[in-house]
CSV table of C-alpha atoms and ligand atoms in Angstrom, one decimal:
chain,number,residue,atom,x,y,z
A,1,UNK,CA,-23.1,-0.9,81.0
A,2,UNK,CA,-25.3,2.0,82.4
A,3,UNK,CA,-28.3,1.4,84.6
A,4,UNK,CA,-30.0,1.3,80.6
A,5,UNK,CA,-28.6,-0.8,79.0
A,6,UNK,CA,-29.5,-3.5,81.3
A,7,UNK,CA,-32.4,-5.9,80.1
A,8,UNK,CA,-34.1,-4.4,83.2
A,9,UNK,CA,-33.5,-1.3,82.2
A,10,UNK,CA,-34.4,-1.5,78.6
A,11,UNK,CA,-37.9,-2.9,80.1
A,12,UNK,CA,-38.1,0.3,82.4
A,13,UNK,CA,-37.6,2.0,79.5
A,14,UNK,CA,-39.7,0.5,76.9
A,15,UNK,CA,-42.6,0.6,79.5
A,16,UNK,CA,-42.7,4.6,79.9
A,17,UNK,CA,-42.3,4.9,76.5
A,18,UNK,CA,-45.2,3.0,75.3
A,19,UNK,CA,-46.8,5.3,78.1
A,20,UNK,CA,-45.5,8.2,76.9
A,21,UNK,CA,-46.4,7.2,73.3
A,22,UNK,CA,-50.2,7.4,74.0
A,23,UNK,CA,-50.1,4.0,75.8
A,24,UNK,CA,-50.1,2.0,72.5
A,25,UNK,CA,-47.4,-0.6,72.0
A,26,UNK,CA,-43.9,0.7,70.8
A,27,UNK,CA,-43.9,-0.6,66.9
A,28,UNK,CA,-40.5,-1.3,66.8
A,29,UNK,CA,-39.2,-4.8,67.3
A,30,UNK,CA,-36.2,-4.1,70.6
A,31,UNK,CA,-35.3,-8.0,70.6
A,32,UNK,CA,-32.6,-8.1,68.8
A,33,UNK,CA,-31.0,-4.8,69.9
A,34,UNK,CA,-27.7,-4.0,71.0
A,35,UNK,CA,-26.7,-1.9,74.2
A,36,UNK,CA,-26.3,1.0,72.2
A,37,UNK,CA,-30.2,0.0,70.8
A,38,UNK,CA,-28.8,-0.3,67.4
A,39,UNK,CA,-29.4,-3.6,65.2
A,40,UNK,CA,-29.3,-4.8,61.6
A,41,UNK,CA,-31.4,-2.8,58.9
A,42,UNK,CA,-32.3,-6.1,57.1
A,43,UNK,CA,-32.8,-4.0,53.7
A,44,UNK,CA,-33.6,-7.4,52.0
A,45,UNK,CA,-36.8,-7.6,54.0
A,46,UNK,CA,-38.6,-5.0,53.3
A,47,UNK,CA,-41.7,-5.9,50.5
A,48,UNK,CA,-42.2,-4.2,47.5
A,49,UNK,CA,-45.1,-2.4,48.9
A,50,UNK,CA,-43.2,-1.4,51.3
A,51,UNK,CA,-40.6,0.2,48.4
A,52,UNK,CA,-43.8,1.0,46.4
A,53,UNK,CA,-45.3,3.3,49.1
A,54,UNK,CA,-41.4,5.0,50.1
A,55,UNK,CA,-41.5,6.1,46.2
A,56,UNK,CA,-44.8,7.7,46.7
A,57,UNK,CA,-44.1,9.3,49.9
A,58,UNK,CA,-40.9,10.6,48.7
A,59,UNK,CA,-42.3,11.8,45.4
A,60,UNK,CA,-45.4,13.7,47.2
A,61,UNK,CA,-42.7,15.3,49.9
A,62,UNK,CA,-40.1,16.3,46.7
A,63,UNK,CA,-42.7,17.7,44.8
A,64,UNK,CA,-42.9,20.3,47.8
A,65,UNK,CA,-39.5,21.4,48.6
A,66,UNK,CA,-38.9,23.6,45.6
A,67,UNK,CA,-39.7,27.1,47.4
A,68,UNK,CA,-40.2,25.7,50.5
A,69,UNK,CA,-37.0,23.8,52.0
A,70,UNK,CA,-33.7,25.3,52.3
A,71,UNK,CA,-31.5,24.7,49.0
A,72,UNK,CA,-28.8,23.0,51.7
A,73,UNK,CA,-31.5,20.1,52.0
A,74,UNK,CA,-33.0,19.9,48.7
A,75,UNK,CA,-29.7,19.3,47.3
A,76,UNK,CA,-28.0,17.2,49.7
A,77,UNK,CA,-31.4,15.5,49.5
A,78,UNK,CA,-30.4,14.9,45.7
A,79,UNK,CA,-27.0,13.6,46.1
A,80,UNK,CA,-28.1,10.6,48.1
A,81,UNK,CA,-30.7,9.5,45.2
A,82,UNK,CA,-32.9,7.8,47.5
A,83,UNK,CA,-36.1,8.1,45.1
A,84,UNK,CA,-36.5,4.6,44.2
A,85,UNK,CA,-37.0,2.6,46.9
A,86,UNK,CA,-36.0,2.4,50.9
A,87,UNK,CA,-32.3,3.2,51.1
A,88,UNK,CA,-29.6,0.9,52.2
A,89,UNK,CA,-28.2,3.1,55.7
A,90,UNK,CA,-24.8,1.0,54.8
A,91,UNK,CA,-24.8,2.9,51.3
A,92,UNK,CA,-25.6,5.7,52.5
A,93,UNK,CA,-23.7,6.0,55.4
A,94,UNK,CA,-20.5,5.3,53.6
A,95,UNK,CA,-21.3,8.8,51.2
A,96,UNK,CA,-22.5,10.5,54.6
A,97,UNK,CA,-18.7,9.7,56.6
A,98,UNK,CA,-16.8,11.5,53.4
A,99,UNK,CA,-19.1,14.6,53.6
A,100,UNK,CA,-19.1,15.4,57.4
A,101,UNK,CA,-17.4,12.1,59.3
A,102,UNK,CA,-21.4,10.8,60.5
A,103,UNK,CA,-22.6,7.5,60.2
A,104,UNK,CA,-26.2,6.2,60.7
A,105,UNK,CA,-27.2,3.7,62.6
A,106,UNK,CA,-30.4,1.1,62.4
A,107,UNK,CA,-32.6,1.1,65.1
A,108,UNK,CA,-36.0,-0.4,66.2
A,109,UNK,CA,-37.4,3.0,66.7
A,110,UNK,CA,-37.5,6.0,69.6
A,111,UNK,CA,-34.4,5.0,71.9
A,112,UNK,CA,-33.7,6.5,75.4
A,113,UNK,CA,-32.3,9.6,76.0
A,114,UNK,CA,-29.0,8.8,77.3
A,115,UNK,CA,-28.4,6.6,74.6
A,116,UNK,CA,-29.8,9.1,71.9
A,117,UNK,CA,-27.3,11.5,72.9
A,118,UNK,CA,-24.8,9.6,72.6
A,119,UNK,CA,-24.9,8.6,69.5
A,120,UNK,CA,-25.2,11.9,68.7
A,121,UNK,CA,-22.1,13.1,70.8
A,122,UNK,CA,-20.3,10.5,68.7
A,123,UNK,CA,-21.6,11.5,65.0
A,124,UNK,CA,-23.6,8.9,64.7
A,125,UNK,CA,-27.5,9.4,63.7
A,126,UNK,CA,-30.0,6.8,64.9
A,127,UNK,CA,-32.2,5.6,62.0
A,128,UNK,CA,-35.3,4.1,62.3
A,129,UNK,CA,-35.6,0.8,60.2
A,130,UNK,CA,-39.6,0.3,60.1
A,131,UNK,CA,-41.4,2.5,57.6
A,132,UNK,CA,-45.2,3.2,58.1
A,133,UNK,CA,-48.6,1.5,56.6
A,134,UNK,CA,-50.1,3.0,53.8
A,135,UNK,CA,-52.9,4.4,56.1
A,136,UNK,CA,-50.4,6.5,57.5
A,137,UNK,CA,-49.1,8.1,54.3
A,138,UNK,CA,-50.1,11.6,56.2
A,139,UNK,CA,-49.5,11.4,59.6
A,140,UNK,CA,-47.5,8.9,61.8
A,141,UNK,CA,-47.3,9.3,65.8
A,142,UNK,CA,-43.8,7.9,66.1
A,143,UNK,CA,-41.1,8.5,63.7
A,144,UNK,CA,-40.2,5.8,61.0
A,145,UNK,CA,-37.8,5.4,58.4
A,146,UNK,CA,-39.4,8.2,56.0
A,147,UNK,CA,-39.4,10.6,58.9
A,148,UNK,CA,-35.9,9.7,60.2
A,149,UNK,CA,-34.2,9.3,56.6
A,150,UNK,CA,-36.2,12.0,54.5
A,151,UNK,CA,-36.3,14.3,57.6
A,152,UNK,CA,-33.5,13.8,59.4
A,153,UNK,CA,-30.3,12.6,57.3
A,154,UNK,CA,-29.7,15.4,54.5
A,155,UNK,CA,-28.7,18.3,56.6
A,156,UNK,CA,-26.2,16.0,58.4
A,157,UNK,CA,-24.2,16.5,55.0
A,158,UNK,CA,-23.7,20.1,55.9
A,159,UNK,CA,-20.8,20.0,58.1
A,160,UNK,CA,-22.0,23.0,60.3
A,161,UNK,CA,-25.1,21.7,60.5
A,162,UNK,CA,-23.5,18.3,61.5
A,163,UNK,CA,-21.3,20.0,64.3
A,164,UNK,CA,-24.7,21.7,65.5
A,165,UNK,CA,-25.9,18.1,66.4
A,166,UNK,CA,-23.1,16.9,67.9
A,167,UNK,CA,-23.1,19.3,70.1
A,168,UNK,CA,-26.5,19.0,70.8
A,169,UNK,CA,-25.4,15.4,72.0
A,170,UNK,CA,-22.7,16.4,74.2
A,171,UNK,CA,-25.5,19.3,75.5
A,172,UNK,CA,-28.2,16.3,76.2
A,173,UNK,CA,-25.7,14.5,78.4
A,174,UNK,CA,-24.8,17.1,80.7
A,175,UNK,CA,-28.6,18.4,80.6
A,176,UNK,CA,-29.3,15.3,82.1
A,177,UNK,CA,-27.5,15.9,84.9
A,178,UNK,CA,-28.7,19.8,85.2
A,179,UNK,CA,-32.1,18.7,84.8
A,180,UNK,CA,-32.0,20.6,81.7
A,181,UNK,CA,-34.1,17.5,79.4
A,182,UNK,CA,-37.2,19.8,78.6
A,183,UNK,CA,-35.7,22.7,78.3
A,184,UNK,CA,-33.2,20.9,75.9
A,185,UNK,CA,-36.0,19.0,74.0
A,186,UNK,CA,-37.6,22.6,73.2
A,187,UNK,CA,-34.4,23.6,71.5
A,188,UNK,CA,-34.4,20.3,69.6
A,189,UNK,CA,-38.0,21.0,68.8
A,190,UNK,CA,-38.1,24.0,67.4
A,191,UNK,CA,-34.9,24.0,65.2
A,192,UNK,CA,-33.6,20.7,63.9
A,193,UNK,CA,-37.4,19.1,64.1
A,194,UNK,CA,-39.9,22.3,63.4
A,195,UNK,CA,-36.9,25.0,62.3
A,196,UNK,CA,-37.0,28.0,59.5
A,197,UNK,CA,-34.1,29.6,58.5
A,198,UNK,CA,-34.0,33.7,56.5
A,199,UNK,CA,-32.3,32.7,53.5
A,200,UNK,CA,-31.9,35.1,49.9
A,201,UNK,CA,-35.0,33.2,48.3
A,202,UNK,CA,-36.8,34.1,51.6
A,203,UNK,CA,-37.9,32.1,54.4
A,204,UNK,CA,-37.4,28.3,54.6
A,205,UNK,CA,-37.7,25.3,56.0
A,206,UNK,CA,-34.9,23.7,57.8
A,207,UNK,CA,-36.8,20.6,60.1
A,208,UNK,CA,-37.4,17.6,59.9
A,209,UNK,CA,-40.6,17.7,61.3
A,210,UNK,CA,-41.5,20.3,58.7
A,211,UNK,CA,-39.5,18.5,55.8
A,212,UNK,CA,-40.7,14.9,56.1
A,213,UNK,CA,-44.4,16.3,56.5
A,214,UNK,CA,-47.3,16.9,53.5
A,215,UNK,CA,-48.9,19.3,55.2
A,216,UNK,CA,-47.0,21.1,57.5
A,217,UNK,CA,-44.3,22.4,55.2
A,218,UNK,CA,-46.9,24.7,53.5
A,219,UNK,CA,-49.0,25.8,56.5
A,220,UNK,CA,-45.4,26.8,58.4
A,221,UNK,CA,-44.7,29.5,55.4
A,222,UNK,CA,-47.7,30.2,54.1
A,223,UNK,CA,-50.2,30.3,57.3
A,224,UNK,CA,-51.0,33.7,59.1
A,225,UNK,CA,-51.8,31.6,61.9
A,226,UNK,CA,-48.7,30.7,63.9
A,227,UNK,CA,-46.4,33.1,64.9
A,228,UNK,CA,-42.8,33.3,63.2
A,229,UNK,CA,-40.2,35.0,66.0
A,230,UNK,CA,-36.7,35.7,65.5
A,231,UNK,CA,-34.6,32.4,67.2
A,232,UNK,CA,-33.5,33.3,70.9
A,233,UNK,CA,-32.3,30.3,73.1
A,234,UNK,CA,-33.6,31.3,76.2
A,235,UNK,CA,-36.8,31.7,74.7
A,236,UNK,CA,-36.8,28.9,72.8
A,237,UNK,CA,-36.3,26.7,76.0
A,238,UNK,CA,-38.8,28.4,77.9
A,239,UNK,CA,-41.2,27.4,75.1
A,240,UNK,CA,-43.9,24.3,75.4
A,241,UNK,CA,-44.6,23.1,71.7
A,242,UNK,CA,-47.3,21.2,70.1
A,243,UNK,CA,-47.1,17.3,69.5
A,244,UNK,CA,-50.2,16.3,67.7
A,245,UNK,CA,-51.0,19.6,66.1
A,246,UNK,CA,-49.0,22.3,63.9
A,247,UNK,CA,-46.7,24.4,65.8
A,248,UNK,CA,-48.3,27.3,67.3
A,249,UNK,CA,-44.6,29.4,66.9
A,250,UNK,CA,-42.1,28.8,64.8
A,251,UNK,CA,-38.3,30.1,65.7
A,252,UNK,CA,-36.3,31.7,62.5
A,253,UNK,CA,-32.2,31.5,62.3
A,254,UNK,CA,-30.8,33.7,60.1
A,255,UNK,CA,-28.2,31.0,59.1
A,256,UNK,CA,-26.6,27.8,60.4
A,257,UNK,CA,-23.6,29.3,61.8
A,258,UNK,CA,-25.7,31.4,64.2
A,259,UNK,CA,-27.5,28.1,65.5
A,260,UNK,CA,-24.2,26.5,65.9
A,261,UNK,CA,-22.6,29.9,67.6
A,262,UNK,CA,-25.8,30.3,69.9
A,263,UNK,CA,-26.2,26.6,71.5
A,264,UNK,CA,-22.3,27.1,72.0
A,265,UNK,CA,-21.9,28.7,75.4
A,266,UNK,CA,-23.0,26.8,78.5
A,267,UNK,CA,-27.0,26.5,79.4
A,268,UNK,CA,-26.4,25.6,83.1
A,269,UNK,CA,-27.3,29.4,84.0
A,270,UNK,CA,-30.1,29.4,81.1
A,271,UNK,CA,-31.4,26.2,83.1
A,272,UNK,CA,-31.3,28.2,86.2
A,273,UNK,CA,-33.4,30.7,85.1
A,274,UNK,CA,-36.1,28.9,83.9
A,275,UNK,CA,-36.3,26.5,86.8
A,276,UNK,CA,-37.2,29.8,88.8
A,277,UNK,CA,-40.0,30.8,86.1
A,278,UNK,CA,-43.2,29.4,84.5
A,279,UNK,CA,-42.9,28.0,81.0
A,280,UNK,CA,-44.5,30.0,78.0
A,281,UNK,CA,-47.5,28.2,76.2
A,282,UNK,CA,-47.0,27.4,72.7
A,283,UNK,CA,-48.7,30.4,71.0
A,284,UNK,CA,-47.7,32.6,73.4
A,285,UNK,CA,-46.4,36.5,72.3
A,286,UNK,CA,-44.0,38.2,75.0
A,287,UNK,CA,-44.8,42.4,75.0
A,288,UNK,CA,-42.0,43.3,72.6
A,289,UNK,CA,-42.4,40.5,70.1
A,290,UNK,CA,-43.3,41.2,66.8
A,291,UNK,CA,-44.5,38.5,64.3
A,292,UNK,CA,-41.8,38.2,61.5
A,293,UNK,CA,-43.4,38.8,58.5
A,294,UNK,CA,-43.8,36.2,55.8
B,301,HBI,N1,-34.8,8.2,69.7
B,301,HBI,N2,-34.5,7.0,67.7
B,301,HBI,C1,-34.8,8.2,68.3
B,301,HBI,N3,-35.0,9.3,67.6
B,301,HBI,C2,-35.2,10.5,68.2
B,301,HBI,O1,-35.4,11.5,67.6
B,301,HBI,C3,-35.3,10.5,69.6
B,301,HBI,C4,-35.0,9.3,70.3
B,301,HBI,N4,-35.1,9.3,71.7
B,301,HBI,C5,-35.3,10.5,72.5
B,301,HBI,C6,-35.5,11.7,71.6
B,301,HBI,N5,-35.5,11.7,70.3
B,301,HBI,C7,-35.9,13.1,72.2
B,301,HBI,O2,-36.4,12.9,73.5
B,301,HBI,C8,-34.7,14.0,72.3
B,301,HBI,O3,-35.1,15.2,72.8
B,301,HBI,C9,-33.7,13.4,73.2
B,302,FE,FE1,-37.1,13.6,64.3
């Protein structure tokens, strides 16, 4: 039992993240949660609304893949069939363990670190259970179901994709003993939450962020705006991003092999070298860089 996953420190930890979460009370319900923060998905509870207003949400966001969103996600998207109503993570965990050996896992909402990564270390992706109010339908401060699900869980069926994040979990714990979190959570930023990715049809979309959002997913293609560089690690973690706004940069991959192969060697020295230099802001443009074009 780490210092965490004691009641007292699930309080510590509940109590900086409603801070962190602009001070307003977490939305999940922690009670009934488990060490690992994981607890029953209760499908049968959720209203018909609540079904109603996943069907709309998903039929707005599917509408605006086609052209948009990698083909990887729009047809593992398909293959789960998750149109009609909230999904069953039981149901659809049992499809996701034949594709890449992940399972999901319900939880009340944003867990800690430590215990994110280790899920993820252990190919398992934590789920959200609570889905937002209608008012919401466009924007949502911390992630729910429809973010987590819609966003999140396709690209786990691609198994290089799927070894990318568990990777990522065995990088977050040692990161959090090289003091490497923020660097860390910029690489997590821009690729598996805001990511695009050169593909034949041209650029796409390959985060969540991007994927489980109405607007965003045509401003990052379309948009002269932002700048579009060409994905480079150190630069990514050197990178502060945007939470409450569209991303200033965006970082493309040309595929995700070279994601997988450049988060492979070890980011202690990478760490190092941005301890001894200031971070960039988010729309910043290094003498060099050259916008990609769209
Ligand atoms: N918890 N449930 C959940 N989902 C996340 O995406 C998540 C989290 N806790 C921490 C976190 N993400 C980020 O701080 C990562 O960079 C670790
Ligand atoms: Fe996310």
């Amino acid at each position: 039992m780490g210092a965490m996953e004691s009641p007292a420190g699930q309080a510590e930890f509940l109590k900086t993240l409603e801070e962190k979460s602009s001070g307003g009370k977490l939305r999940g319900d922690y009670s009934r949660a488990d060490a690992q923060y994981v607890v029953k998905q209760q499908w049968d509870g959720y209203t018909d609304a609540q079904h109603e207003l996943w069907r709309r949400l998903y039929e707005r966001q599917a509408r605006l893949l086609p052209g948009l969103a990698c083909e990887v996600f729009i047809d593992s998207l398909k293959k789960m069939d998750a149109s009609r109503g909230i999904p069953d993570l039981e149901k659809i965990s049992a499809q996701l363990v034949q594709a890449t050996g992940w399972t999901l896992v319900a939880v009340p909402g944003l867990v800690p670190d430590l215990t994110f990564f280790e899920h993820l270390a252990n190919c398992r992706f934590p789920v959200t259970v609570w889905l937002r109010e209608p008012e919401e339908f466009d924007y949502i401060v911390e992630p729910d179901i429809f973010h987590d699900f819609f966003g999140h869980v396709p690209l786990l069926f691609n198994p290089i994709f799927a070894n990318h994040m568990q990777e990522y979990g065995k990088g977050g714990l040692k990161a959090m003993t090289l003091d490497g979190l923020t660097e860390l959570g910029r690489l997590y930023w821009y690729t598996v939450e805001f990511g695009l990715m050169h593909t034949p049809q041209g650029l796409r979309a390959y985060g969540a962020g991007i994927l489980s959002s109405g607007g965003e997913i045509v401003h990052c293609l379309t948009s002269p705006e932002p700048h579009r560089l060409p994905f480079n690690v150190e630069r990514v973690m050197r990178t502060r991003y945007k939470i409450d706004s569209y991303q200033e940069t965006y970082f493309v991959i040309d595929s995700f092999e070279q994601l997988f192969t450049d988060t492979a060697p070890d980011f202690t020295p990478i760490y190092a070298r941005l301890h001894s230099v200031d971070a960039l802001p988010a729309n910043a443009l290094l003498a060099g860089e050259t916008d990609l074009p769209l």
